[in-house]
């Protein structure tokens, strides 16, 4: 999970970020900003996909740098269609940004849900095995107490025998004494 | 078979499970959501991503519609003023062509038409929220400025560009006509026809006044045709607004279906979870300290 699945998701997210930023920047370049200049990059993103999502940031410093105009005049909005197409259109990955992201959310959710189910199942297994083990090796206070009573009784019985024998021998030894009856 | 004499793991597991159920139930009731993290329901979470994007789009389209609608209405009413100004010019022209006016009256009529021309130009230079409505996409330049070089006395500084505004996923509405098409069209120039009428009235020639009045009449019907464009855009925007309102409602219903929680069910689940949890705790408290030792009285 940690070494394979999560890096896979990170890679997907980076690819998505990188491709979207590239597509949006390309759409920017097709138009002109409010000052009549060719649209510059809207997003700055690291080259290559590694770390693209983390490095994604807005490059423009002023709303007037958004390339809305298609013909260079300030009032035109002809390039908006290109800009919004970057969101709805297909990226090089073959799917749109929204679909790509929705798929990722599904995969992450599904994997997390599977992992949590597996964890519960393994927990149940552990509990069952612990129970099986303890059913053989576990110490029951009730059992031990019962045994304790048994041994105590046996000890008492043995002690009674010893004391009886002692009494007997005392009586027997007294028989030969000088005392007359 | 001997049972496990150590009850602790079982009891702990039972308490833990009942607490987890209680937490989930509590969270659902307090947030009103059955899906708080994607793993709660991956498919619903993925649908929610799409739903959020669509809701955002619909909100933006709604804003677009209301912004553009006011602009189109302003342009439409400006053209309405132009139409009534032209109608007035025609009646002045007809009066001038009747041949019953003194030279001074003709001059007065010419001045009135000149005034109408200025008012039409001021309508053509109308701006909405700082942007000129009839300058094409050159919305920051005054569309018409006085120019002696131009036959109509005014020169067009705008361009022929038109803007379309997206008001639906596959629907955009053209929201402006350039002034070059409405007011200074090469075949039907409103400004040109008015300026011709002014010169005809100044010259006092009845025939030329009459032909100039006819020219204004043609221009009037032309402007009325152009005005239809704004009327259409307005009705299209209005119907789209209604559609977007319905769309907002249906998206929010979908959202509730996807991640919302049925309060009655959630409350029942919560109270069941509470009962189960206290039962587990009570059972644990009763079972754990009990051994045979409790029943052995100390020998007297």
CSV table of C-alpha atoms in Angstrom, one decimal:
chain,number,residue,atom,x,y,z
A,1,UNK,CA,0.0,0.0,0.0
A,2,UNK,CA,2.5,2.6,1.1
A,3,UNK,CA,5.3,1.6,-1.3
A,4,UNK,CA,3.2,0.8,-4.4
A,5,UNK,CA,-0.3,2.1,-4.3
A,6,UNK,CA,0.2,5.6,-2.9
A,7,UNK,CA,3.2,6.4,-5.2
A,8,UNK,CA,0.9,5.3,-8.0
A,9,UNK,CA,-1.8,7.8,-7.0
A,10,UNK,CA,0.8,10.5,-6.5
A,11,UNK,CA,2.0,9.9,-10.0
A,12,UNK,CA,-1.5,10.1,-11.4
A,13,UNK,CA,-2.2,13.3,-9.5
A,14,UNK,CA,1.1,14.8,-10.8
A,15,UNK,CA,0.3,13.7,-14.4
A,16,UNK,CA,-3.2,15.3,-14.1
A,17,UNK,CA,-1.8,18.5,-12.7
A,18,UNK,CA,1.0,18.7,-15.3
A,19,UNK,CA,-1.3,18.0,-18.2
A,20,UNK,CA,-4.0,20.4,-17.1
A,21,UNK,CA,-1.5,23.2,-16.5
A,22,UNK,CA,0.0,22.6,-19.9
A,23,UNK,CA,-3.4,22.5,-21.6
A,24,UNK,CA,-4.5,25.7,-19.8
A,25,UNK,CA,-1.3,27.5,-20.6
A,26,UNK,CA,-1.6,26.5,-24.2
A,27,UNK,CA,-5.2,27.9,-24.2
A,28,UNK,CA,-3.8,31.1,-22.7
A,29,UNK,CA,-1.2,31.4,-25.5
A,30,UNK,CA,-4.0,31.3,-28.1
A,31,UNK,CA,-5.5,34.6,-26.8
A,32,UNK,CA,-4.5,38.1,-25.7
A,33,UNK,CA,-4.7,39.6,-22.3
A,34,UNK,CA,-6.5,42.9,-21.4
A,35,UNK,CA,-3.4,44.8,-22.2
A,36,UNK,CA,-3.3,43.4,-25.8
A,37,UNK,CA,-0.3,41.1,-25.2
A,38,UNK,CA,-0.2,37.5,-26.1
A,39,UNK,CA,-1.4,35.4,-23.1
A,40,UNK,CA,1.5,34.3,-20.9
A,41,UNK,CA,1.5,31.2,-18.7
A,42,UNK,CA,-1.4,31.1,-16.2
A,43,UNK,CA,0.1,28.3,-14.2
A,44,UNK,CA,3.7,27.7,-13.3
A,45,UNK,CA,4.4,24.1,-13.0
A,46,UNK,CA,7.6,22.1,-12.7
A,47,UNK,CA,8.8,20.6,-16.0
A,48,UNK,CA,8.2,16.8,-16.0
A,49,UNK,CA,5.5,15.2,-14.0
A,50,UNK,CA,7.4,14.5,-10.8
A,51,UNK,CA,6.2,16.9,-8.1
A,52,UNK,CA,4.0,18.7,-10.6
A,53,UNK,CA,0.9,18.9,-8.3
A,54,UNK,CA,2.9,20.3,-5.4
A,55,UNK,CA,4.6,22.9,-7.6
A,56,UNK,CA,1.5,24.0,-9.4
A,57,UNK,CA,0.9,27.7,-8.7
A,58,UNK,CA,-0.7,30.6,-10.4
A,59,UNK,CA,1.8,32.5,-12.4
A,60,UNK,CA,-0.1,35.6,-13.3
A,61,UNK,CA,0.0,38.5,-10.9
A,62,UNK,CA,-2.9,40.5,-12.1
A,63,UNK,CA,-6.4,39.5,-13.4
A,64,UNK,CA,-5.7,41.6,-16.5
A,65,UNK,CA,-3.2,39.0,-17.6
A,66,UNK,CA,-5.8,36.4,-18.2
A,67,UNK,CA,-6.0,35.9,-22.0
A,68,UNK,CA,-9.7,36.5,-22.5
A,69,UNK,CA,-9.5,38.3,-25.8
A,70,UNK,CA,-9.2,36.5,-29.1
A,71,UNK,CA,-8.3,39.5,-31.2
A,72,UNK,CA,-6.3,41.7,-28.9
A,73,UNK,CA,-9.1,44.2,-28.2
A,74,UNK,CA,-9.9,44.8,-24.6
A,75,UNK,CA,-13.6,44.0,-24.9
A,76,UNK,CA,-13.4,40.6,-26.7
A,77,UNK,CA,-14.1,37.4,-24.9
A,78,UNK,CA,-13.4,35.0,-27.7
A,79,UNK,CA,-10.6,33.1,-26.0
A,80,UNK,CA,-12.8,32.1,-23.0
A,81,UNK,CA,-14.1,29.2,-25.0
A,82,UNK,CA,-10.5,27.9,-25.4
A,83,UNK,CA,-9.8,28.4,-21.7
A,84,UNK,CA,-12.9,26.6,-20.6
A,85,UNK,CA,-12.2,23.8,-23.2
A,86,UNK,CA,-9.1,23.1,-21.2
A,87,UNK,CA,-11.3,22.0,-18.3
A,88,UNK,CA,-13.9,20.1,-20.3
A,89,UNK,CA,-11.7,18.8,-23.2
A,90,UNK,CA,-9.7,15.7,-23.3
A,91,UNK,CA,-6.1,15.8,-21.9
A,92,UNK,CA,-3.3,13.7,-23.4
A,93,UNK,CA,-4.4,11.0,-20.9
A,94,UNK,CA,-7.6,10.7,-23.0
A,95,UNK,CA,-10.0,12.0,-20.4
A,96,UNK,CA,-11.0,15.4,-19.2
A,97,UNK,CA,-9.7,16.9,-16.0
A,98,UNK,CA,-13.0,16.5,-14.1
A,99,UNK,CA,-13.3,12.8,-15.2
A,100,UNK,CA,-9.7,12.1,-14.4
A,101,UNK,CA,-10.0,13.6,-10.9
A,102,UNK,CA,-13.3,11.9,-10.3
A,103,UNK,CA,-11.7,8.6,-11.3
A,104,UNK,CA,-8.9,9.2,-8.9
A,105,UNK,CA,-11.3,10.0,-6.0
A,106,UNK,CA,-13.1,6.7,-6.8
A,107,UNK,CA,-9.9,4.7,-6.8
A,108,UNK,CA,-8.5,6.3,-3.6
A,109,UNK,CA,-11.9,5.8,-1.9
A,110,UNK,CA,-12.2,2.3,-3.1
A,111,UNK,CA,-8.7,1.3,-2.1
A,112,UNK,CA,-9.1,3.0,1.3
A,113,UNK,CA,-12.4,1.2,1.8
A,114,UNK,CA,-10.8,-2.2,0.8
A,115,UNK,CA,-7.9,-1.6,3.2
A,116,UNK,CA,-10.3,-0.8,6.0
A,117,UNK,CA,-12.3,-4.0,5.3
A,118,UNK,CA,-9.2,-6.0,5.2
A,119,UNK,CA,-8.0,-4.5,8.4
A,120,UNK,CA,-11.3,-5.4,10.1
A,121,UNK,CA,-11.1,-9.0,8.7
A,122,UNK,CA,-7.5,-9.4,9.9
A,123,UNK,CA,-8.5,-8.1,13.3
A,124,UNK,CA,-11.3,-10.7,13.5
A,125,UNK,CA,-8.8,-13.4,12.5
A,126,UNK,CA,-6.4,-12.3,15.2
A,127,UNK,CA,-9.2,-12.3,17.8
A,128,UNK,CA,-10.2,-15.8,16.8
A,129,UNK,CA,-6.7,-17.1,16.9
A,130,UNK,CA,-6.0,-15.5,20.2
A,131,UNK,CA,-9.2,-17.1,21.5
A,132,UNK,CA,-8.1,-20.5,20.2
A,133,UNK,CA,-4.7,-20.2,21.7
A,134,UNK,CA,-6.0,-19.0,25.1
A,135,UNK,CA,-8.6,-21.8,25.1
A,136,UNK,CA,-5.6,-24.2,25.4
A,137,UNK,CA,-3.1,-22.2,27.3
A,138,UNK,CA,-5.2,-19.6,29.1
A,139,UNK,CA,-5.3,-19.6,32.9
A,140,UNK,CA,-8.8,-19.8,34.4
A,141,UNK,CA,-9.0,-18.5,37.9
A,142,UNK,CA,-12.2,-20.6,38.4
A,143,UNK,CA,-10.3,-23.7,37.5
A,144,UNK,CA,-7.3,-22.9,39.6
A,145,UNK,CA,-9.5,-22.0,42.5
A,146,UNK,CA,-11.3,-25.3,42.2
A,147,UNK,CA,-8.0,-27.1,42.1
A,148,UNK,CA,-6.9,-25.1,45.0
A,149,UNK,CA,-9.9,-26.2,47.0
A,150,UNK,CA,-9.3,-29.8,45.9
A,151,UNK,CA,-5.7,-29.7,47.0
A,152,UNK,CA,-6.6,-27.9,50.2
A,153,UNK,CA,-9.1,-30.7,51.0
A,154,UNK,CA,-6.5,-33.4,50.2
A,155,UNK,CA,-3.9,-31.6,52.3
A,156,UNK,CA,-6.4,-31.4,55.2
A,157,UNK,CA,-7.2,-35.1,54.8
A,158,UNK,CA,-3.5,-36.0,54.8
A,159,UNK,CA,-2.9,-33.8,57.8
A,160,UNK,CA,-5.9,-35.4,59.6
A,161,UNK,CA,-4.2,-38.8,59.0
A,162,UNK,CA,-1.0,-37.6,60.4
A,163,UNK,CA,-2.6,-36.2,63.5
A,164,UNK,CA,-4.6,-39.4,64.0
A,165,UNK,CA,-1.5,-41.5,63.7
A,166,UNK,CA,0.2,-39.1,66.2
A,167,UNK,CA,-2.7,-39.6,68.6
A,168,UNK,CA,-2.6,-43.3,68.2
A,169,UNK,CA,1.1,-43.5,68.9
A,170,UNK,CA,0.7,-41.2,71.9
A,171,UNK,CA,-1.9,-43.5,73.3
A,172,UNK,CA,0.1,-46.6,72.5
A,173,UNK,CA,3.2,-45.2,74.1
A,174,UNK,CA,1.3,-44.2,77.2
A,175,UNK,CA,0.2,-47.8,77.6
A,176,UNK,CA,3.6,-48.9,78.9
A,177,UNK,CA,4.0,-46.1,81.4
A,178,UNK,CA,4.2,-46.7,85.2
A,179,UNK,CA,0.8,-45.3,85.7
A,180,UNK,CA,-1.7,-47.8,86.7
A,181,UNK,CA,-5.3,-47.9,85.6
B,1,UNK,CA,-13.6,-28.1,24.1
B,2,UNK,CA,-12.3,-25.8,26.7
B,3,UNK,CA,-13.4,-22.2,26.2
B,4,UNK,CA,-11.0,-19.3,26.4
B,5,UNK,CA,-11.0,-18.4,30.1
B,6,UNK,CA,-9.7,-14.9,29.3
B,7,UNK,CA,-12.7,-12.8,28.3
B,8,UNK,CA,-10.7,-9.5,27.9
B,9,UNK,CA,-10.0,-9.7,24.1
B,10,UNK,CA,-13.6,-10.5,23.3
B,11,UNK,CA,-14.9,-7.8,25.5
B,12,UNK,CA,-12.5,-5.2,24.2
B,13,UNK,CA,-13.4,-6.1,20.6
B,14,UNK,CA,-17.1,-5.9,21.4
B,15,UNK,CA,-16.7,-2.5,23.1
B,16,UNK,CA,-14.5,-1.2,20.3
B,17,UNK,CA,-17.0,-2.2,17.7
B,18,UNK,CA,-20.0,-0.8,19.5
B,19,UNK,CA,-18.1,2.5,19.9
B,20,UNK,CA,-17.2,2.6,16.3
B,21,UNK,CA,-20.8,2.1,15.3
B,22,UNK,CA,-21.8,4.8,17.8
B,23,UNK,CA,-19.2,7.2,16.4
B,24,UNK,CA,-20.4,6.6,12.8
B,25,UNK,CA,-24.0,7.1,13.8
B,26,UNK,CA,-23.2,10.3,15.7
B,27,UNK,CA,-21.2,11.7,12.9
B,28,UNK,CA,-24.0,11.0,10.4
B,29,UNK,CA,-26.5,12.7,12.6
B,30,UNK,CA,-24.4,15.7,13.4
B,31,UNK,CA,-23.1,16.4,9.9
B,32,UNK,CA,-26.2,15.3,8.0
B,33,UNK,CA,-23.9,13.4,5.6
B,34,UNK,CA,-23.6,9.7,5.0
B,35,UNK,CA,-20.3,10.1,3.1
B,36,UNK,CA,-17.6,12.2,4.8
B,37,UNK,CA,-14.6,10.6,3.2
B,38,UNK,CA,-14.3,8.9,-0.2
B,39,UNK,CA,-13.9,5.5,1.4
B,40,UNK,CA,-17.4,5.7,2.9
B,41,UNK,CA,-18.8,5.4,-0.6
B,42,UNK,CA,-16.3,5.6,-3.5
B,43,UNK,CA,-18.8,5.7,-6.3
B,44,UNK,CA,-20.9,8.5,-4.6
B,45,UNK,CA,-17.7,10.4,-3.9
B,46,UNK,CA,-16.7,10.2,-7.6
B,47,UNK,CA,-20.2,11.4,-8.6
B,48,UNK,CA,-19.9,14.2,-6.1
B,49,UNK,CA,-16.8,15.5,-7.8
B,50,UNK,CA,-18.8,15.8,-11.1
B,51,UNK,CA,-21.7,17.2,-9.2
B,52,UNK,CA,-19.5,19.9,-7.6
B,53,UNK,CA,-18.0,20.8,-10.9
B,54,UNK,CA,-21.5,21.0,-12.6
B,55,UNK,CA,-22.9,23.1,-9.7
B,56,UNK,CA,-20.0,25.5,-10.1
B,57,UNK,CA,-20.6,25.7,-13.8
B,58,UNK,CA,-24.3,26.3,-13.4
B,59,UNK,CA,-23.6,29.0,-10.8
B,60,UNK,CA,-21.3,30.7,-13.2
B,61,UNK,CA,-23.7,30.4,-16.1
B,62,UNK,CA,-26.4,31.9,-13.9
B,63,UNK,CA,-24.2,34.8,-13.1
B,64,UNK,CA,-23.3,35.2,-16.8
B,65,UNK,CA,-27.0,35.2,-17.8
B,66,UNK,CA,-28.0,37.8,-15.2
B,67,UNK,CA,-25.0,40.0,-16.1
B,68,UNK,CA,-25.5,39.7,-19.8
B,69,UNK,CA,-29.3,40.0,-19.6
B,70,UNK,CA,-29.1,43.5,-18.1
B,71,UNK,CA,-26.5,44.5,-20.8
B,72,UNK,CA,-28.7,43.2,-23.6
B,73,UNK,CA,-31.8,44.9,-22.1
B,74,UNK,CA,-29.8,48.2,-21.9
B,75,UNK,CA,-28.8,47.8,-25.6
B,76,UNK,CA,-32.4,47.0,-26.6
B,77,UNK,CA,-33.8,50.0,-24.9
B,78,UNK,CA,-31.1,52.2,-26.5
B,79,UNK,CA,-32.2,50.9,-29.9
B,80,UNK,CA,-35.8,51.6,-28.8
B,81,UNK,CA,-34.9,55.2,-28.2
B,82,UNK,CA,-33.1,55.3,-31.6
B,83,UNK,CA,-36.3,53.9,-33.3
B,84,UNK,CA,-38.5,56.6,-31.7
B,85,UNK,CA,-35.9,59.3,-32.6
B,86,UNK,CA,-35.9,58.1,-36.2
B,87,UNK,CA,-39.7,58.2,-36.2
B,88,UNK,CA,-39.6,61.8,-35.0
B,89,UNK,CA,-37.0,62.6,-37.7
B,90,UNK,CA,-39.3,61.1,-40.4
B,91,UNK,CA,-42.2,63.3,-39.3
B,92,UNK,CA,-39.9,66.4,-39.3
B,93,UNK,CA,-38.7,65.4,-42.8
B,94,UNK,CA,-42.3,64.9,-44.0
B,95,UNK,CA,-43.1,68.4,-42.6
B,96,UNK,CA,-40.1,69.8,-44.4
B,97,UNK,CA,-41.0,68.3,-47.7
B,98,UNK,CA,-44.5,69.7,-47.6
B,99,UNK,CA,-43.2,72.9,-49.1
B,100,UNK,CA,-45.3,75.1,-46.9
B,101,UNK,CA,-42.5,76.2,-44.6
B,102,UNK,CA,-40.6,79.4,-44.5
B,103,UNK,CA,-36.8,79.3,-44.9
B,104,UNK,CA,-36.4,80.1,-41.2
B,105,UNK,CA,-38.7,77.2,-40.3
B,106,UNK,CA,-36.7,74.9,-42.6
B,107,UNK,CA,-33.6,75.9,-40.7
B,108,UNK,CA,-35.4,75.2,-37.4
B,109,UNK,CA,-36.4,71.8,-38.7
B,110,UNK,CA,-32.8,71.1,-39.8
B,111,UNK,CA,-31.6,72.0,-36.3
B,112,UNK,CA,-34.1,69.7,-34.7
B,113,UNK,CA,-33.0,66.8,-37.0
B,114,UNK,CA,-29.4,67.7,-36.1
B,115,UNK,CA,-30.4,67.4,-32.4
B,116,UNK,CA,-31.9,63.9,-33.2
B,117,UNK,CA,-28.7,62.9,-34.9
B,118,UNK,CA,-26.8,63.9,-31.8
B,119,UNK,CA,-29.1,62.0,-29.6
B,120,UNK,CA,-28.8,58.9,-31.8
B,121,UNK,CA,-25.0,59.2,-31.6
B,122,UNK,CA,-25.2,59.5,-27.8
B,123,UNK,CA,-27.2,56.3,-27.8
B,124,UNK,CA,-24.6,54.7,-30.0
B,125,UNK,CA,-22.0,55.7,-27.6
B,126,UNK,CA,-23.9,54.2,-24.6
B,127,UNK,CA,-21.8,52.4,-22.1
B,128,UNK,CA,-22.8,49.7,-19.7
B,129,UNK,CA,-20.5,49.1,-16.6
B,130,UNK,CA,-17.8,51.1,-18.3
B,131,UNK,CA,-17.8,49.2,-21.6
B,132,UNK,CA,-19.3,50.7,-24.8
B,133,UNK,CA,-22.2,48.6,-26.0
B,134,UNK,CA,-21.9,49.3,-29.7
B,135,UNK,CA,-18.1,49.4,-30.3
B,136,UNK,CA,-17.7,45.8,-31.3
B,137,UNK,CA,-15.1,44.2,-29.0
B,138,UNK,CA,-13.2,47.5,-28.7
B,139,UNK,CA,-15.3,48.3,-25.6
B,140,UNK,CA,-12.9,50.8,-24.1
B,141,UNK,CA,-12.9,53.2,-27.1
B,142,UNK,CA,-15.7,55.7,-27.7
B,143,UNK,CA,-17.4,54.2,-30.8
B,144,UNK,CA,-18.5,57.4,-32.6
B,145,UNK,CA,-16.6,60.7,-32.5
B,146,UNK,CA,-17.3,63.8,-34.6
B,147,UNK,CA,-15.2,63.9,-37.8
B,148,UNK,CA,-15.4,66.5,-40.5
B,149,UNK,CA,-13.9,64.0,-43.0
B,150,UNK,CA,-16.8,61.5,-42.7
B,151,UNK,CA,-19.9,62.3,-44.8
B,152,UNK,CA,-22.2,61.6,-41.8
B,153,UNK,CA,-20.0,63.8,-39.6
B,154,UNK,CA,-19.1,60.9,-37.3
B,155,UNK,CA,-16.4,58.3,-37.6
B,156,UNK,CA,-16.6,54.8,-36.2
B,157,UNK,CA,-13.6,53.9,-33.9
B,158,UNK,CA,-14.8,50.4,-32.9
B,159,UNK,CA,-14.3,47.1,-34.7
B,160,UNK,CA,-16.6,44.4,-36.2
B,161,UNK,CA,-16.0,41.9,-33.4
B,162,UNK,CA,-18.8,40.2,-31.6
B,163,UNK,CA,-18.8,38.5,-28.2
B,164,UNK,CA,-20.5,35.3,-27.2
B,165,UNK,CA,-21.1,34.4,-23.6
B,166,UNK,CA,-21.4,30.8,-22.5
B,167,UNK,CA,-24.7,30.3,-20.6
B,168,UNK,CA,-24.8,26.5,-20.8
B,169,UNK,CA,-22.5,23.6,-21.4
B,170,UNK,CA,-23.1,23.7,-25.1
B,171,UNK,CA,-24.8,27.0,-25.4
B,172,UNK,CA,-23.4,30.4,-25.9
B,173,UNK,CA,-25.4,33.5,-26.8
B,174,UNK,CA,-24.1,36.3,-29.0
B,175,UNK,CA,-24.6,39.4,-26.9
B,176,UNK,CA,-23.6,42.4,-29.1
B,177,UNK,CA,-23.8,43.8,-32.5
B,178,UNK,CA,-21.1,46.1,-33.6
B,179,UNK,CA,-22.1,49.7,-34.2
B,180,UNK,CA,-20.7,49.5,-37.7
B,181,UNK,CA,-23.6,47.1,-38.5
B,182,UNK,CA,-26.3,49.0,-36.7
B,183,UNK,CA,-25.6,52.7,-37.1
B,184,UNK,CA,-23.1,53.1,-40.0
B,185,UNK,CA,-23.7,50.2,-42.2
B,186,UNK,CA,-22.5,51.0,-45.8
B,187,UNK,CA,-25.9,50.2,-47.4
B,188,UNK,CA,-28.2,51.4,-44.6
B,189,UNK,CA,-26.4,54.0,-42.5
B,190,UNK,CA,-28.6,55.5,-39.8
B,191,UNK,CA,-26.2,58.3,-39.1
B,192,UNK,CA,-25.7,58.9,-42.8
B,193,UNK,CA,-29.4,59.1,-43.6
B,194,UNK,CA,-30.0,61.6,-40.7
B,195,UNK,CA,-27.1,63.7,-41.8
B,196,UNK,CA,-28.4,63.7,-45.4
B,197,UNK,CA,-31.8,64.9,-44.1
B,198,UNK,CA,-30.1,67.7,-42.2
B,199,UNK,CA,-28.3,68.9,-45.3
B,200,UNK,CA,-31.5,68.5,-47.4
B,201,UNK,CA,-33.5,70.6,-44.9
B,202,UNK,CA,-30.8,73.2,-44.9
B,203,UNK,CA,-30.8,73.4,-48.7
B,204,UNK,CA,-34.6,73.6,-48.7
B,205,UNK,CA,-35.0,71.5,-51.8
B,206,UNK,CA,-38.4,69.6,-51.4
B,207,UNK,CA,-37.4,66.7,-53.7
B,208,UNK,CA,-34.1,66.1,-51.9
B,209,UNK,CA,-35.9,66.4,-48.5
B,210,UNK,CA,-38.4,63.8,-49.6
B,211,UNK,CA,-35.8,61.4,-50.8
B,212,UNK,CA,-33.7,61.9,-47.6
B,213,UNK,CA,-36.9,61.2,-45.5
B,214,UNK,CA,-37.3,58.0,-47.5
B,215,UNK,CA,-33.7,57.2,-46.6
B,216,UNK,CA,-34.4,57.7,-42.9
B,217,UNK,CA,-37.5,55.5,-43.3
B,218,UNK,CA,-35.4,52.7,-44.7
B,219,UNK,CA,-32.9,53.2,-41.9
B,220,UNK,CA,-35.7,52.9,-39.4
B,221,UNK,CA,-36.9,49.6,-40.7
B,222,UNK,CA,-33.3,48.4,-40.8
B,223,UNK,CA,-32.7,49.4,-37.1
B,224,UNK,CA,-36.0,47.6,-36.2
B,225,UNK,CA,-34.6,44.5,-37.9
B,226,UNK,CA,-31.4,44.8,-35.9
B,227,UNK,CA,-33.3,45.3,-32.7
B,228,UNK,CA,-34.9,41.8,-33.2
B,229,UNK,CA,-31.5,40.4,-32.5
B,230,UNK,CA,-31.5,41.9,-29.0
B,231,UNK,CA,-35.1,40.8,-28.4
B,232,UNK,CA,-34.1,37.2,-29.4
B,233,UNK,CA,-31.0,37.2,-27.2
B,234,UNK,CA,-33.2,38.5,-24.3
B,235,UNK,CA,-35.8,35.8,-24.6
B,236,UNK,CA,-33.1,33.1,-25.1
B,237,UNK,CA,-31.4,34.4,-21.9
B,238,UNK,CA,-34.6,34.4,-20.0
B,239,UNK,CA,-35.5,30.9,-20.9
B,240,UNK,CA,-31.9,29.8,-20.1
B,241,UNK,CA,-32.2,31.4,-16.7
B,242,UNK,CA,-35.3,29.3,-15.9
B,243,UNK,CA,-33.5,26.2,-17.1
B,244,UNK,CA,-30.5,27.0,-14.9
B,245,UNK,CA,-32.7,27.5,-11.9
B,246,UNK,CA,-34.2,24.0,-12.4
B,247,UNK,CA,-30.7,22.6,-13.0
B,248,UNK,CA,-29.5,24.1,-9.6
B,249,UNK,CA,-32.4,22.4,-7.9
B,250,UNK,CA,-31.9,19.1,-9.5
B,251,UNK,CA,-28.1,19.2,-8.8
B,252,UNK,CA,-28.7,19.9,-5.2
B,253,UNK,CA,-31.3,17.1,-5.0
B,254,UNK,CA,-28.7,14.8,-6.6
B,255,UNK,CA,-26.2,15.9,-4.0
B,256,UNK,CA,-28.6,15.1,-1.2
B,257,UNK,CA,-29.2,11.7,-2.7
B,258,UNK,CA,-25.5,11.0,-3.0
B,259,UNK,CA,-24.1,12.0,0.3
B,260,UNK,CA,-27.0,13.1,2.4
B,261,UNK,CA,-28.4,11.1,5.2
B,262,UNK,CA,-32.0,10.1,6.0
B,263,UNK,CA,-32.4,11.8,9.3
B,264,UNK,CA,-35.1,9.5,10.6
B,265,UNK,CA,-32.9,6.4,9.8
B,266,UNK,CA,-29.8,8.0,11.2
B,267,UNK,CA,-31.5,9.0,14.5
B,268,UNK,CA,-32.8,5.5,14.9
B,269,UNK,CA,-29.4,4.0,14.2
B,270,UNK,CA,-27.8,6.4,16.7
B,271,UNK,CA,-30.2,5.4,19.5
B,272,UNK,CA,-29.7,1.7,18.7
B,273,UNK,CA,-25.9,2.2,18.7
B,274,UNK,CA,-26.2,4.0,22.1
B,275,UNK,CA,-28.2,1.1,23.5
B,276,UNK,CA,-25.8,-1.5,22.1
B,277,UNK,CA,-22.8,0.4,23.5
B,278,UNK,CA,-24.2,0.7,27.0
B,279,UNK,CA,-25.2,-2.9,26.9
B,280,UNK,CA,-21.7,-3.9,26.0
B,281,UNK,CA,-20.2,-1.8,28.8
B,282,UNK,CA,-22.7,-3.1,31.4
B,283,UNK,CA,-22.0,-6.7,30.4
B,284,UNK,CA,-18.3,-6.1,30.7
B,285,UNK,CA,-18.7,-4.6,34.1
B,286,UNK,CA,-20.7,-7.5,35.3
B,287,UNK,CA,-18.6,-10.3,33.8
B,288,UNK,CA,-15.1,-9.2,34.3
B,289,UNK,CA,-14.7,-9.2,38.2
B,290,UNK,CA,-16.7,-12.4,38.7
B,291,UNK,CA,-14.7,-15.5,39.7
B,292,UNK,CA,-15.3,-18.5,41.9
B,293,UNK,CA,-13.4,-16.6,44.6
B,294,UNK,CA,-16.3,-14.2,45.0
B,295,UNK,CA,-18.4,-17.1,46.2
B,296,UNK,CA,-15.9,-18.7,48.7
B,297,UNK,CA,-16.5,-17.4,52.1
B,298,UNK,CA,-13.4,-17.1,54.3
B,299,UNK,CA,-13.3,-20.0,56.7
B,300,UNK,CA,-14.4,-19.1,60.2
